[in-house]
Coordinates of C-alpha atoms in Angstrom, one line a residue:
Chain A
M1 CA 0.2 -28.6 -15.1
P2 CA 1.5 -25.8 -12.6
L3 CA 5.3 -24.9 -13.4
T4 CA 8.1 -26.7 -11.7
W5 CA 10.4 -24.1 -9.5
E6 CA 13.3 -24.6 -12.3
Q7 CA 10.7 -23.9 -14.7
F8 CA 9.5 -20.9 -13.0
Y9 CA 13.3 -19.4 -12.4
A10 CA 13.6 -20.2 -16.3
E11 CA 10.6 -18.2 -17.6
N12 CA 10.3 -15.3 -15.1
P13 CA 13.1 -12.9 -15.7
P14 CA 14.8 -11.4 -12.2
P15 CA 14.8 -7.8 -11.1
S16 CA 17.3 -5.3 -12.9
D17 CA 19.2 -4.7 -9.6
L18 CA 19.4 -8.1 -8.9
E19 CA 23.1 -8.3 -9.0
Q20 CA 23.5 -5.1 -6.7
T21 CA 21.5 -6.8 -4.3
R22 CA 23.3 -10.1 -4.4
H23 CA 26.8 -8.2 -3.5
K24 CA 24.6 -6.1 -0.6
V25 CA 23.7 -9.3 1.0
E26 CA 27.0 -11.1 0.2
N27 CA 29.2 -8.3 2.1
F28 CA 26.4 -8.2 5.0
C29 CA 27.0 -12.0 5.7
R30 CA 30.4 -12.3 5.2
K31 CA 31.2 -9.5 8.0
H32 CA 28.5 -11.1 10.3
L33 CA 30.1 -14.9 9.7
D34 CA 33.2 -13.5 10.8
H35 CA 31.6 -12.4 13.9
G36 CA 30.1 -16.0 14.6
S37 CA 26.5 -14.5 15.3
R38 CA 23.6 -15.9 14.4
I39 CA 21.5 -14.7 11.5
V40 CA 18.0 -14.7 10.5
L41 CA 16.4 -14.1 7.1
I42 CA 12.9 -12.5 7.8
T43 CA 10.3 -12.1 5.1
S44 CA 7.8 -9.9 5.4
G45 CA 4.3 -8.7 3.8
G46 CA 2.4 -9.5 0.7
T47 CA 3.3 -10.2 -3.2
T48 CA 1.3 -8.5 -5.9
V49 CA 0.7 -10.9 -9.1
P50 CA 0.5 -8.6 -12.2
L51 CA -2.6 -9.3 -14.4
E52 CA -1.3 -7.3 -17.2
H53 CA 2.2 -6.5 -18.6
H54 CA 1.5 -2.5 -18.2
T55 CA 0.4 -3.3 -15.2
V56 CA -2.6 -1.4 -14.2
R57 CA -4.6 -4.0 -12.1
F58 CA -3.0 -7.1 -9.8
V59 CA -3.8 -9.5 -7.8
D60 CA -2.3 -8.6 -3.8
N61 CA -2.4 -10.5 -0.4
F62 CA -3.2 -9.0 2.4
S63 CA -0.6 -8.5 4.7
A64 CA 0.7 -5.2 6.6
G65 CA 3.8 -6.4 7.5
T66 CA 3.0 -6.1 11.5
R67 CA 4.7 -9.7 12.2
G68 CA 7.7 -9.4 10.2
S69 CA 8.5 -5.5 11.3
A70 CA 7.9 -6.5 14.8
S71 CA 9.9 -9.6 14.6
A72 CA 12.8 -8.1 13.3
E73 CA 13.1 -5.8 16.4
Y74 CA 13.0 -8.4 18.7
F75 CA 15.6 -10.7 16.7
L76 CA 18.0 -7.5 16.9
E77 CA 17.5 -6.7 20.3
I78 CA 18.6 -10.4 21.3
G79 CA 21.8 -10.3 19.2
Y80 CA 20.9 -11.8 15.9
S81 CA 21.9 -10.5 12.7
V82 CA 18.9 -9.7 10.5
I83 CA 18.1 -9.5 7.0
F84 CA 14.5 -8.0 6.4
L85 CA 13.3 -9.4 3.1
Y86 CA 9.9 -7.1 3.0
R87 CA 7.2 -5.7 0.4
L88 CA 8.0 -2.1 -0.3
K89 CA 5.4 0.0 1.6
S90 CA 4.6 -2.7 3.9
I91 CA 5.6 -2.2 7.4
E92 CA 9.4 -1.7 8.7
P93 CA 10.9 -2.1 11.9
Y94 CA 10.9 0.8 14.3
L95 CA 9.3 3.2 11.5
R96 CA 5.9 1.0 12.5
H97 CA 5.9 2.6 15.9
V98 CA 5.6 6.1 14.2
A99 CA 3.4 5.1 10.7
G100 CA 0.1 5.9 11.9
A101 CA 1.2 9.5 12.8
K102 CA 1.2 12.2 10.4
F103 CA 5.2 13.2 10.4
L104 CA 4.3 17.0 9.3
D105 CA 2.0 17.5 12.3
M106 CA 4.6 16.6 14.7
L107 CA 7.0 19.3 13.6
E108 CA 7.2 22.8 14.5
V109 CA 9.1 25.4 13.1
D110 CA 11.2 27.8 15.1
E111 CA 11.9 31.3 12.9
S112 CA 13.2 33.2 15.4
S113 CA 16.7 32.9 14.2
E114 CA 18.5 33.7 10.7
N115 CA 18.2 30.1 10.0
P116 CA 15.2 28.6 10.9
T117 CA 15.2 25.2 13.0
I118 CA 12.4 22.0 12.7
S119 CA 11.9 20.2 16.2
V120 CA 9.5 17.6 17.2
K121 CA 6.9 19.4 19.2
S122 CA 8.0 18.5 22.7
S123 CA 4.4 16.6 23.4
E124 CA 5.4 14.0 20.8
V125 CA 9.4 13.4 21.7
Q126 CA 8.3 10.9 24.5
Q127 CA 6.6 9.0 22.1
I128 CA 9.2 9.1 19.0
L129 CA 12.4 9.0 21.6
P130 CA 12.8 5.7 22.7
V131 CA 11.7 4.4 18.9
L132 CA 14.7 6.9 17.6
R133 CA 17.3 5.7 20.0
K134 CA 16.6 1.9 19.4
Y135 CA 16.6 2.4 16.0
K136 CA 19.5 4.6 16.1
A137 CA 21.1 1.7 18.1
A138 CA 20.3 -1.0 15.3
Q139 CA 21.7 1.2 12.5
E140 CA 25.1 1.5 14.3
S141 CA 25.2 -2.2 15.3
Q142 CA 25.1 -2.6 11.2
K143 CA 23.1 -6.0 12.2
F144 CA 20.3 -5.2 10.1
L145 CA 20.1 -5.4 6.5
Q146 CA 16.5 -4.4 4.6
V147 CA 15.9 -5.7 1.1
G148 CA 12.5 -4.3 -1.0
F149 CA 10.4 -6.1 -3.4
T150 CA 7.1 -6.0 -4.7
T151 CA 5.8 -8.8 -7.3
L152 CA 5.7 -12.3 -6.4
S153 CA 8.7 -13.1 -9.2
D154 CA 11.1 -10.5 -7.6
Y155 CA 10.2 -12.1 -4.1
L156 CA 11.2 -15.7 -5.3
W157 CA 14.1 -14.3 -6.9
L158 CA 15.6 -12.1 -4.2
L159 CA 14.6 -15.3 -1.4
K160 CA 16.8 -17.7 -3.7
T161 CA 19.4 -15.2 -4.2
T162 CA 19.5 -14.7 -0.2
C163 CA 19.8 -18.3 0.7
E164 CA 23.2 -18.2 -1.6
F165 CA 24.9 -16.9 1.5
L166 CA 23.0 -18.8 4.2
P167 CA 24.8 -22.2 4.4
S168 CA 27.9 -20.7 5.7
F169 CA 26.0 -20.4 8.9
G170 CA 25.2 -24.1 9.2
S171 CA 22.7 -24.4 12.0
R172 CA 23.3 -20.5 13.2
A173 CA 21.0 -19.7 10.4
M174 CA 17.0 -19.3 10.7
L175 CA 14.9 -18.5 7.9
Y176 CA 11.4 -17.2 9.2
L177 CA 8.9 -16.8 6.5
A178 CA 6.4 -14.4 7.6
A179 CA 5.6 -13.3 4.0
A180 CA 2.2 -13.8 2.9
V181 CA 3.2 -15.0 -0.7
S182 CA 0.4 -15.7 -3.4
D183 CA -0.4 -19.4 -4.0
F184 CA -1.6 -18.1 -7.7
Y185 CA -0.1 -15.8 -10.3
V186 CA -0.8 -15.2 -14.0
P187 CA 1.7 -16.7 -16.4
A188 CA 3.8 -14.3 -18.1
T189 CA 2.9 -16.1 -21.4
Q190 CA -0.9 -16.0 -20.7
M191 CA -0.9 -12.1 -19.7
P192 CA -2.6 -9.5 -21.9
T193 CA -0.2 -6.8 -23.0
H194 CA -2.7 -4.0 -22.6
K195 CA -5.6 -3.1 -19.6
I196 CA -8.0 -5.5 -19.5
Q197 CA -11.1 -3.7 -21.2
S198 CA -14.6 -3.3 -19.3
Q199 CA -16.7 -3.3 -22.9
D200 CA -15.4 -6.7 -23.6
G201 CA -17.8 -8.1 -20.7
A202 CA -16.6 -9.0 -17.2
P203 CA -13.7 -11.1 -17.4
T204 CA -13.0 -14.4 -15.8
I205 CA -9.0 -14.5 -14.4
Q206 CA -7.4 -17.6 -15.0
L207 CA -4.9 -18.2 -12.5
D208 CA -2.2 -20.7 -12.0
L209 CA -0.4 -22.5 -8.9
V210 CA 3.0 -20.8 -7.7
P211 CA 5.1 -23.5 -7.4
K212 CA 6.4 -23.9 -4.2
V213 CA 9.8 -23.1 -3.3
L214 CA 9.8 -24.3 0.6
Q215 CA 10.5 -27.3 -1.0
P216 CA 14.1 -27.0 -2.7
L217 CA 14.6 -24.4 -0.1
V218 CA 14.6 -26.8 2.5
S219 CA 16.1 -29.6 0.7
L220 CA 18.5 -27.7 -1.4
W221 CA 19.4 -24.1 -0.9
V222 CA 19.6 -23.8 3.0
P223 CA 19.9 -28.0 4.0
D224 CA 21.1 -27.1 7.5
A225 CA 19.4 -24.3 8.5
F226 CA 16.5 -23.7 10.9
V227 CA 13.2 -23.2 8.8
I228 CA 10.1 -21.6 10.3
S229 CA 7.1 -21.1 7.9
F230 CA 3.9 -19.7 8.7
K231 CA 0.3 -20.6 8.2
L232 CA -2.5 -18.0 8.2
E233 CA -6.3 -19.2 7.6
T234 CA -9.5 -18.2 8.4
D235 CA -10.9 -21.6 9.1
E236 CA -9.8 -23.0 12.9
N237 CA -10.7 -26.3 11.5
I238 CA -8.2 -27.0 9.3
L239 CA -5.9 -24.9 10.6
I240 CA -3.2 -27.4 12.7
K241 CA -4.2 -30.4 9.9
K242 CA -2.7 -27.8 7.5
A243 CA 0.3 -27.1 9.5
R244 CA 1.2 -30.7 10.2
G245 CA 0.7 -31.3 6.2
A246 CA 3.2 -28.7 5.5
L247 CA 5.5 -29.7 7.8
S248 CA 5.6 -33.5 6.3
K249 CA 5.4 -32.3 2.7
Y250 CA 8.7 -29.9 3.5
K251 CA 10.5 -31.5 6.1
H252 CA 11.0 -28.1 7.6
K253 CA 11.3 -27.7 11.6
I254 CA 8.2 -25.4 12.8
V255 CA 5.1 -24.1 11.2
L256 CA 3.7 -21.0 13.1
A257 CA -0.2 -21.2 12.7
N258 CA -2.6 -18.6 13.4
L259 CA -6.0 -17.3 12.3
M260 CA -6.5 -14.2 10.9
D261 CA -9.0 -13.2 13.8
T262 CA -6.6 -13.8 16.4
R263 CA -3.4 -13.4 14.9
R264 CA -1.9 -10.6 17.4
S265 CA -3.0 -13.0 20.3
R266 CA -2.7 -16.6 19.5
V267 CA -0.1 -18.5 17.8
V268 CA 0.5 -22.3 17.7
A269 CA 4.0 -23.6 17.0
V270 CA 3.0 -26.7 15.3
T271 CA 6.3 -29.4 15.1
P272 CA 6.4 -32.8 13.6
D273 CA 5.3 -34.3 17.0
D274 CA 4.2 -31.6 19.0
Q275 CA 2.5 -28.1 19.3
T276 CA 2.8 -25.2 21.6
E277 CA 0.6 -22.5 22.3
I278 CA 1.9 -19.1 22.4
I279 CA -0.8 -16.7 24.0
L280 CA -0.9 -13.2 24.4
T281 CA -3.2 -12.2 27.3
E282 CA -5.3 -9.6 27.7
E283 CA -3.5 -7.9 30.2
Q284 CA 0.0 -8.4 28.7
T285 CA -1.9 -6.7 25.5
Q286 CA -2.6 -3.8 27.7
Q287 CA 0.7 -3.2 29.0
G288 CA 1.8 -3.0 25.5
L289 CA 3.5 -6.0 24.7
E290 CA 3.6 -8.0 21.6
I291 CA 3.4 -11.7 21.1
E292 CA 6.1 -11.3 18.4
K293 CA 8.5 -10.9 21.4
C294 CA 6.9 -14.3 22.8
I295 CA 7.4 -15.6 19.7
V296 CA 10.8 -14.9 19.1
D297 CA 11.8 -15.9 22.5
Y298 CA 10.2 -19.3 22.0
L299 CA 12.0 -19.5 18.6
K300 CA 15.8 -18.6 20.4
E301 CA 15.3 -21.4 22.8
E302 CA 14.2 -24.0 19.9
H303 CA 17.2 -22.2 17.8
T304 CA 19.8 -23.4 20.6
K305 CA 18.6 -26.9 21.2
F306 CA 18.5 -27.2 17.3
I307 CA 22.5 -25.7 16.7
V308 CA 23.1 -28.0 20.0
G309 CA 21.6 -31.3 18.4
S310 CA 23.3 -30.5 15.0
T311 CA 26.9 -29.8 16.9
S312 CA 26.5 -33.1 18.7
Q313 CA 25.9 -35.4 15.8
Chain B
M1 CA -26.7 -9.1 -15.7
P2 CA -24.4 -6.3 -13.5
L3 CA -26.0 -5.0 -10.9
T4 CA -27.6 -1.1 -11.4
W5 CA -26.1 1.3 -9.3
E6 CA -29.6 1.4 -7.3
Q7 CA -29.0 -2.5 -6.4
F8 CA -25.2 -2.0 -5.9
Y9 CA -26.0 0.7 -3.1
A10 CA -29.1 -1.8 -1.8
E11 CA -26.9 -4.9 -1.7
N12 CA -23.5 -3.4 -0.4
P13 CA -23.6 -2.0 3.4
P14 CA -22.1 1.3 3.7
P15 CA -18.9 1.5 6.0
S16 CA -19.7 1.6 9.8
D17 CA -18.7 5.2 10.3
L18 CA -20.5 6.8 7.4
E19 CA -22.9 8.9 9.6
Q20 CA -19.6 10.7 11.3
T21 CA -18.2 11.0 7.8
R22 CA -21.6 12.8 6.4
H23 CA -21.4 14.9 9.6
K24 CA -17.9 15.9 9.0
V25 CA -18.5 16.9 5.2
E26 CA -21.6 18.7 5.9
N27 CA -20.2 21.2 8.7
F28 CA -17.2 21.9 6.0
C29 CA -19.1 22.6 3.2
R30 CA -22.0 24.7 5.1
K31 CA -18.8 26.6 6.4
H32 CA -17.2 27.3 3.1
L33 CA -20.5 27.9 1.3
D34 CA -21.2 30.7 3.6
H35 CA -18.0 32.5 2.3
G36 CA -19.0 32.0 -1.2
S37 CA -15.9 29.9 -2.2
R38 CA -15.3 27.3 -5.0
I39 CA -15.0 23.7 -3.5
V40 CA -13.4 21.0 -5.5
L41 CA -14.1 17.4 -4.3
I42 CA -10.8 15.6 -5.4
T43 CA -10.7 11.5 -5.6
S44 CA -7.5 9.9 -5.2
G45 CA -6.1 6.5 -5.3
G46 CA -7.0 3.0 -6.0
T47 CA -9.8 0.8 -5.0
T48 CA -9.6 -2.9 -3.7
V49 CA -11.6 -5.6 -4.4
P50 CA -12.0 -8.3 -1.5
L51 CA -12.2 -11.4 -3.3
E52 CA -13.5 -13.4 0.2
H53 CA -15.4 -12.3 2.9
H54 CA -12.4 -12.7 5.6
T55 CA -10.3 -10.9 3.1
V56 CA -6.7 -12.1 2.5
R57 CA -6.8 -11.8 -1.0
F58 CA -8.0 -8.8 -3.0
V59 CA -7.9 -7.4 -6.7
D60 CA -6.3 -4.0 -6.7
N61 CA -6.2 -1.2 -9.1
F62 CA -2.7 0.4 -9.4
S63 CA -2.8 4.1 -8.6
A64 CA -0.2 5.7 -6.1
G65 CA -2.1 8.7 -5.7
T66 CA 0.4 11.1 -7.0
R67 CA -1.9 12.8 -9.4
G68 CA -4.9 13.7 -7.0
S69 CA -2.7 14.5 -4.2
A70 CA -0.5 17.0 -6.1
S71 CA -3.4 18.6 -8.0
A72 CA -5.2 19.1 -4.0
E73 CA -2.0 21.2 -3.3
Y74 CA -2.7 23.7 -6.6
F75 CA -6.5 23.4 -5.8
L76 CA -5.7 25.0 -2.2
E77 CA -3.0 27.3 -3.7
I78 CA -5.4 29.0 -5.9
G79 CA -8.3 29.5 -3.4
Y80 CA -10.4 26.4 -3.6
S81 CA -11.8 24.5 -0.8
V82 CA -10.8 20.7 -1.3
I83 CA -12.5 17.8 -0.1
F84 CA -10.0 14.7 -0.6
L85 CA -11.5 11.5 -0.7
Y86 CA -8.4 9.4 -0.9
R87 CA -7.6 5.4 -0.6
L88 CA -5.9 5.0 3.1
K89 CA -2.0 4.6 2.7
S90 CA -2.2 6.4 -0.8
I91 CA -0.3 9.2 -1.3
E92 CA -1.4 12.4 0.6
P93 CA -0.6 16.1 -0.3
Y94 CA 2.5 17.6 1.2
L95 CA 3.2 14.3 2.7
R96 CA 4.1 13.0 -0.5
H97 CA 7.1 15.3 -0.5
V98 CA 8.7 13.8 2.6
A99 CA 7.3 10.1 1.7
G100 CA 10.1 8.9 0.0
A101 CA 12.6 10.0 2.7
K102 CA 13.1 7.9 5.9
F103 CA 11.5 10.0 8.7
L104 CA 13.7 8.4 11.5
D105 CA 17.2 9.1 9.3
M106 CA 15.7 12.9 9.7
L107 CA 16.2 13.3 13.4
E108 CA 18.6 13.8 15.7
V109 CA 18.5 13.7 19.3
D110 CA 20.0 16.4 21.7
E111 CA 20.5 15.1 25.0
S112 CA 22.5 17.6 26.7
S113 CA 19.9 19.1 28.6
E114 CA 17.8 17.2 31.4
N115 CA 14.8 17.1 29.1
P116 CA 16.2 15.7 25.5
T117 CA 14.9 17.3 22.6
I118 CA 14.4 15.9 19.1
S119 CA 15.1 18.2 15.9
V120 CA 15.2 17.6 11.7
K121 CA 18.9 17.3 11.1
S122 CA 20.4 21.1 9.7
S123 CA 21.2 18.9 6.5
E124 CA 17.1 18.1 5.9
V125 CA 15.6 21.7 6.7
Q126 CA 16.1 23.4 3.2
Q127 CA 13.9 20.2 1.9
I128 CA 11.1 19.9 4.8
L129 CA 10.5 24.0 5.6
P130 CA 8.6 25.0 2.2
V131 CA 6.5 21.9 2.4
L132 CA 6.0 22.1 6.4
R133 CA 5.2 26.2 5.9
K134 CA 2.4 25.1 3.0
Y135 CA 1.1 22.3 4.9
K136 CA 0.6 24.4 8.0
A137 CA -0.8 27.2 5.7
A138 CA -3.4 25.0 4.8
Q139 CA -4.0 23.6 8.1
E140 CA -5.1 27.0 9.1
S141 CA -7.0 27.7 6.0
Q142 CA -9.6 25.2 7.4
K143 CA -10.3 24.7 3.6
F144 CA -8.9 20.8 3.3
L145 CA -10.8 17.9 4.7
Q146 CA -9.6 14.6 4.0
V147 CA -11.6 11.4 3.9
G148 CA -10.2 7.8 4.0
F149 CA -11.3 4.8 2.1
T150 CA -10.2 1.5 1.0
T151 CA -12.7 -0.9 -0.5
L152 CA -14.6 0.1 -3.9
S153 CA -17.8 -0.5 -1.9
D154 CA -16.6 2.1 0.8
Y155 CA -15.3 4.4 -1.9
L156 CA -18.8 4.5 -3.8
W157 CA -20.8 5.2 -0.5
L158 CA -18.2 7.7 0.4
L159 CA -18.3 9.5 -3.1
K160 CA -22.7 9.4 -3.0
T161 CA -22.6 11.1 0.4
T162 CA -20.5 14.0 -0.5
C163 CA -22.2 14.5 -3.2
E164 CA -25.3 15.2 -1.0
F165 CA -23.8 18.6 0.1
L166 CA -22.6 20.0 -3.4
P167 CA -25.8 21.1 -5.1
S168 CA -25.7 24.0 -3.0
F169 CA -22.8 25.2 -4.7
G170 CA -24.2 25.2 -8.1
S171 CA -21.8 25.5 -10.6
R172 CA -19.1 26.3 -8.1
A173 CA -18.6 23.0 -7.5
M174 CA -16.0 21.0 -9.4
L175 CA -15.7 17.4 -9.6
Y176 CA -12.4 16.0 -10.3
L177 CA -12.7 12.2 -10.4
A178 CA -9.4 11.2 -10.5
A179 CA -9.6 8.0 -8.2
A180 CA -8.6 4.4 -10.5
V181 CA -12.1 2.8 -9.6
S182 CA -12.0 -0.7 -10.2
D183 CA -14.7 -1.8 -13.1
F184 CA -14.8 -5.1 -11.9
Y185 CA -15.7 -6.7 -8.1
V186 CA -17.1 -9.9 -6.6
P187 CA -20.3 -9.7 -5.6
A188 CA -21.0 -10.3 -1.9
T189 CA -23.1 -12.7 -3.0
Q190 CA -20.6 -15.0 -4.6
M191 CA -17.6 -14.4 -2.2
P192 CA -16.5 -17.5 -0.3
T193 CA -16.5 -17.0 3.3
H194 CA -13.0 -18.7 4.1
K195 CA -9.5 -17.9 2.0
I196 CA -9.5 -19.9 -0.9
Q197 CA -7.4 -23.4 -0.9
S198 CA -4.4 -23.9 -3.2
Q199 CA -5.0 -27.8 -2.8
D200 CA -8.3 -27.4 -4.9
G201 CA -6.3 -26.6 -7.7
A202 CA -5.7 -23.0 -9.3
P203 CA -9.1 -21.0 -9.0
T204 CA -11.1 -19.0 -11.7
I205 CA -12.3 -15.7 -10.7
Q206 CA -15.4 -14.5 -11.9
L207 CA -15.7 -10.9 -11.9
D208 CA -18.8 -8.9 -12.3
L209 CA -18.9 -5.2 -13.9
V210 CA -19.1 -2.3 -11.2
P211 CA -22.0 -0.2 -12.2
K212 CA -20.8 3.3 -13.6
V213 CA -22.2 5.8 -11.2
L214 CA -20.9 8.4 -13.1
Q215 CA -24.0 8.3 -14.9
P216 CA -26.3 8.8 -11.5
L217 CA -23.6 11.6 -10.7
V218 CA -23.8 14.0 -13.4
S219 CA -27.5 13.5 -14.0
L220 CA -29.1 13.5 -10.7
W221 CA -26.9 14.2 -7.6
V222 CA -24.6 17.2 -8.6
P223 CA -26.2 18.3 -12.1
D224 CA -24.8 21.6 -12.0
A225 CA -21.5 20.9 -11.1
F226 CA -18.5 21.2 -13.3
V227 CA -17.6 17.5 -13.7
I228 CA -14.2 15.9 -14.8
S229 CA -13.1 12.5 -15.2
F230 CA -9.9 10.6 -16.4
K231 CA -9.0 8.0 -18.7
L232 CA -5.9 6.0 -18.1
E233 CA -5.2 3.4 -21.1
T234 CA -2.1 1.9 -21.8
D235 CA -3.0 1.8 -25.5
E236 CA -2.7 5.2 -27.6
N237 CA -5.2 4.2 -30.2
I238 CA -8.0 4.0 -28.7
L239 CA -7.6 6.5 -25.5
I240 CA -9.0 9.8 -27.3
K241 CA -11.9 7.7 -28.6
K242 CA -12.7 6.0 -25.2
A243 CA -12.7 9.5 -23.8
R244 CA -15.3 10.8 -26.4
G245 CA -17.4 7.8 -25.5
A246 CA -17.7 8.5 -21.8
L247 CA -18.4 11.8 -22.8
S248 CA -21.3 11.3 -25.0
K249 CA -22.1 8.6 -22.4
Y250 CA -22.3 10.0 -19.1
K251 CA -22.9 14.1 -20.2
H252 CA -20.0 15.4 -18.2
K253 CA -17.8 18.4 -18.8
I254 CA -14.4 17.0 -19.4
V255 CA -12.3 13.6 -19.7
L256 CA -8.7 14.4 -19.0
A257 CA -7.1 11.1 -21.0
N258 CA -3.5 9.6 -20.4
L259 CA -1.3 7.1 -21.3
M260 CA 0.2 5.2 -18.4
D261 CA 3.7 5.6 -19.7
T262 CA 3.6 9.2 -20.5
R263 CA 1.0 10.3 -18.1
R264 CA 3.7 12.7 -16.0
S265 CA 4.4 14.8 -19.1
R266 CA 0.9 14.8 -21.4
V267 CA -2.8 14.8 -20.4
V268 CA -5.3 15.7 -23.0
A269 CA -8.3 17.6 -22.0
V270 CA -11.4 16.1 -24.2
T271 CA -14.3 17.8 -24.5
P272 CA -17.4 16.7 -26.7
D273 CA -16.3 19.3 -29.4
D274 CA -12.6 19.8 -28.8
Q275 CA -9.4 18.8 -27.4
T276 CA -6.5 20.3 -25.8
E277 CA -3.0 19.2 -25.3
I278 CA -1.3 19.5 -21.6
I279 CA 2.1 19.3 -22.0
L280 CA 5.0 19.4 -19.7
T281 CA 8.3 19.8 -21.4
E282 CA 11.9 18.2 -20.3
E283 CA 13.1 21.4 -19.3
Q284 CA 9.9 22.1 -17.3
T285 CA 9.9 18.7 -15.7
Q286 CA 13.9 19.8 -14.9
Q287 CA 12.8 22.5 -13.1
G288 CA 10.6 21.0 -10.8
L289 CA 7.5 21.7 -12.2
E290 CA 4.7 19.6 -12.1
I291 CA 1.7 18.7 -14.9
E292 CA -0.7 18.9 -12.1
K293 CA -0.3 22.5 -11.7
C294 CA -0.9 23.2 -15.6
I295 CA -4.2 20.8 -15.4
V296 CA -5.3 23.1 -12.6
D297 CA -4.6 26.4 -14.2
Y298 CA -6.2 24.9 -17.0
L299 CA -9.4 23.8 -15.3
K300 CA -9.7 26.8 -13.2
E301 CA -10.1 28.9 -16.5
E302 CA -12.6 26.6 -17.7
H303 CA -14.2 26.5 -14.3
T304 CA -14.6 30.0 -14.9
K305 CA -16.2 30.0 -18.0
F306 CA -18.6 27.6 -16.9
I307 CA -19.7 29.5 -14.0
V308 CA -20.3 32.6 -16.2
G309 CA -21.8 30.6 -18.7
S310 CA -24.2 29.0 -15.9
T311 CA -25.1 32.2 -14.5
S312 CA -25.9 34.3 -17.4
Q313 CA -28.5 31.6 -18.7

């Protein structure tokens, strides 16, 4: 039998710096609660599942973190406070625009004075300047908090901890659960201590199901919040059915359903009674638009309706 | 039965840009062959093993690429031509010194003139300047070629292809095989096309052994070269025994054996008849020295003896 979520938290220890992070999140939330703004918790990137206690090998989920990091920028632009819970080394907001470029190639040294200076080459300034300005603006607004994780277990702990501080926002809190969380893991009790040896023959890895924390999250941790989950599949035939299955099981508000191959240009927002296609045309893509802007604009409208509906009840 | 190395190459297609890479490697080798310098092929980073054809999940090997990328810098410093075959997104030479820092935090905009300029903050210049100078020097020397890969299969193809151009260097070629290559993989024929579904219950992943290409590499591809492999274990009791086992099986020159927990301060260079400890003291670590410098200095000496021995035969 797979563990319940309560058993999972009982058997898997929290990250060592959990208390520090709790403190940071609490301060951040308290500050923005006073200002009455909306808040969104974005999760982003994949999770790793160690196969050994001394981790040499692990099972990873594909996710560069593009969806989450792009969305964070658009949520900040329209005034949300953003907690960005992201897999370390996955793509980060703003930084993503310069991540492909080689940092050192962009720089040049001016040795002409006694104290050498280093500048960004003039040919690169045009590209970096708008990114840098937006980044500095986000920093100055203090509306942006990044919290990093690596393993599945750390992710689940940080998600639960962050959720402690969202109920005071009521319906003004949104959860945008874009991280690709592993469905499977190797329970600590079944994990070998040392590296699996290849002379023992090819190993079989027996994985266990990860408990679905979306269930306690929606019903217990943040019952008044506007919760969005994602469904990424490779098979079109099961996509919408699976999205609706998740909604009926977990009772949250929207599943953003997408296919691996077309996820940059098409997302279907599935609600219990309806579905809305969010499409980026070829032309829009060529103009440099991103589908995350369309997603965030759509969600802002839906969130407004949700807040109004919650208040009038 | 696991596949032979010939079967592996027959069943797993090469990366789509293999011919382009072959061309680059060929040009690089031809240029440096004329100059009579020593050459080292360094492999670095982990490999991923896809679990599905549309890859959502994969098994990965832990390796940040620190060993390979640091060693590349030291090999360049002592005059070797360096081919750096590395896992994309793993640590790169020179860049590694600034990878922890946030690029955008280091920069400031000067808006005072009509054309804004971007500079590295003066507080950061001291840290970046030496790295930037070394990086520019390596670029100008044209002795440094980077070739990237992600999957196990791409790695094995690129390794074999690069080896085509090393025999003309004779004993002046070194192979420094620091990449953490997966021992196991899911054969293409047994891989599901679509994402494994969690409603089917917790899956069992049956892995196959990866053929050891060190065998054809040493005996067929680069028979005159100075070949170094690595052994990383978590259990001290089997480390040296496994290193010697590899030497007797593959007939290469040196295994650099290290333990996960102490790999930054202790490496044992194991030869068929001898073993040499390479140790970095606590004091040296605090002075900012890296064990890779000691390893490279040791290997340079051994390589010299090897070249002299080969020539006098």
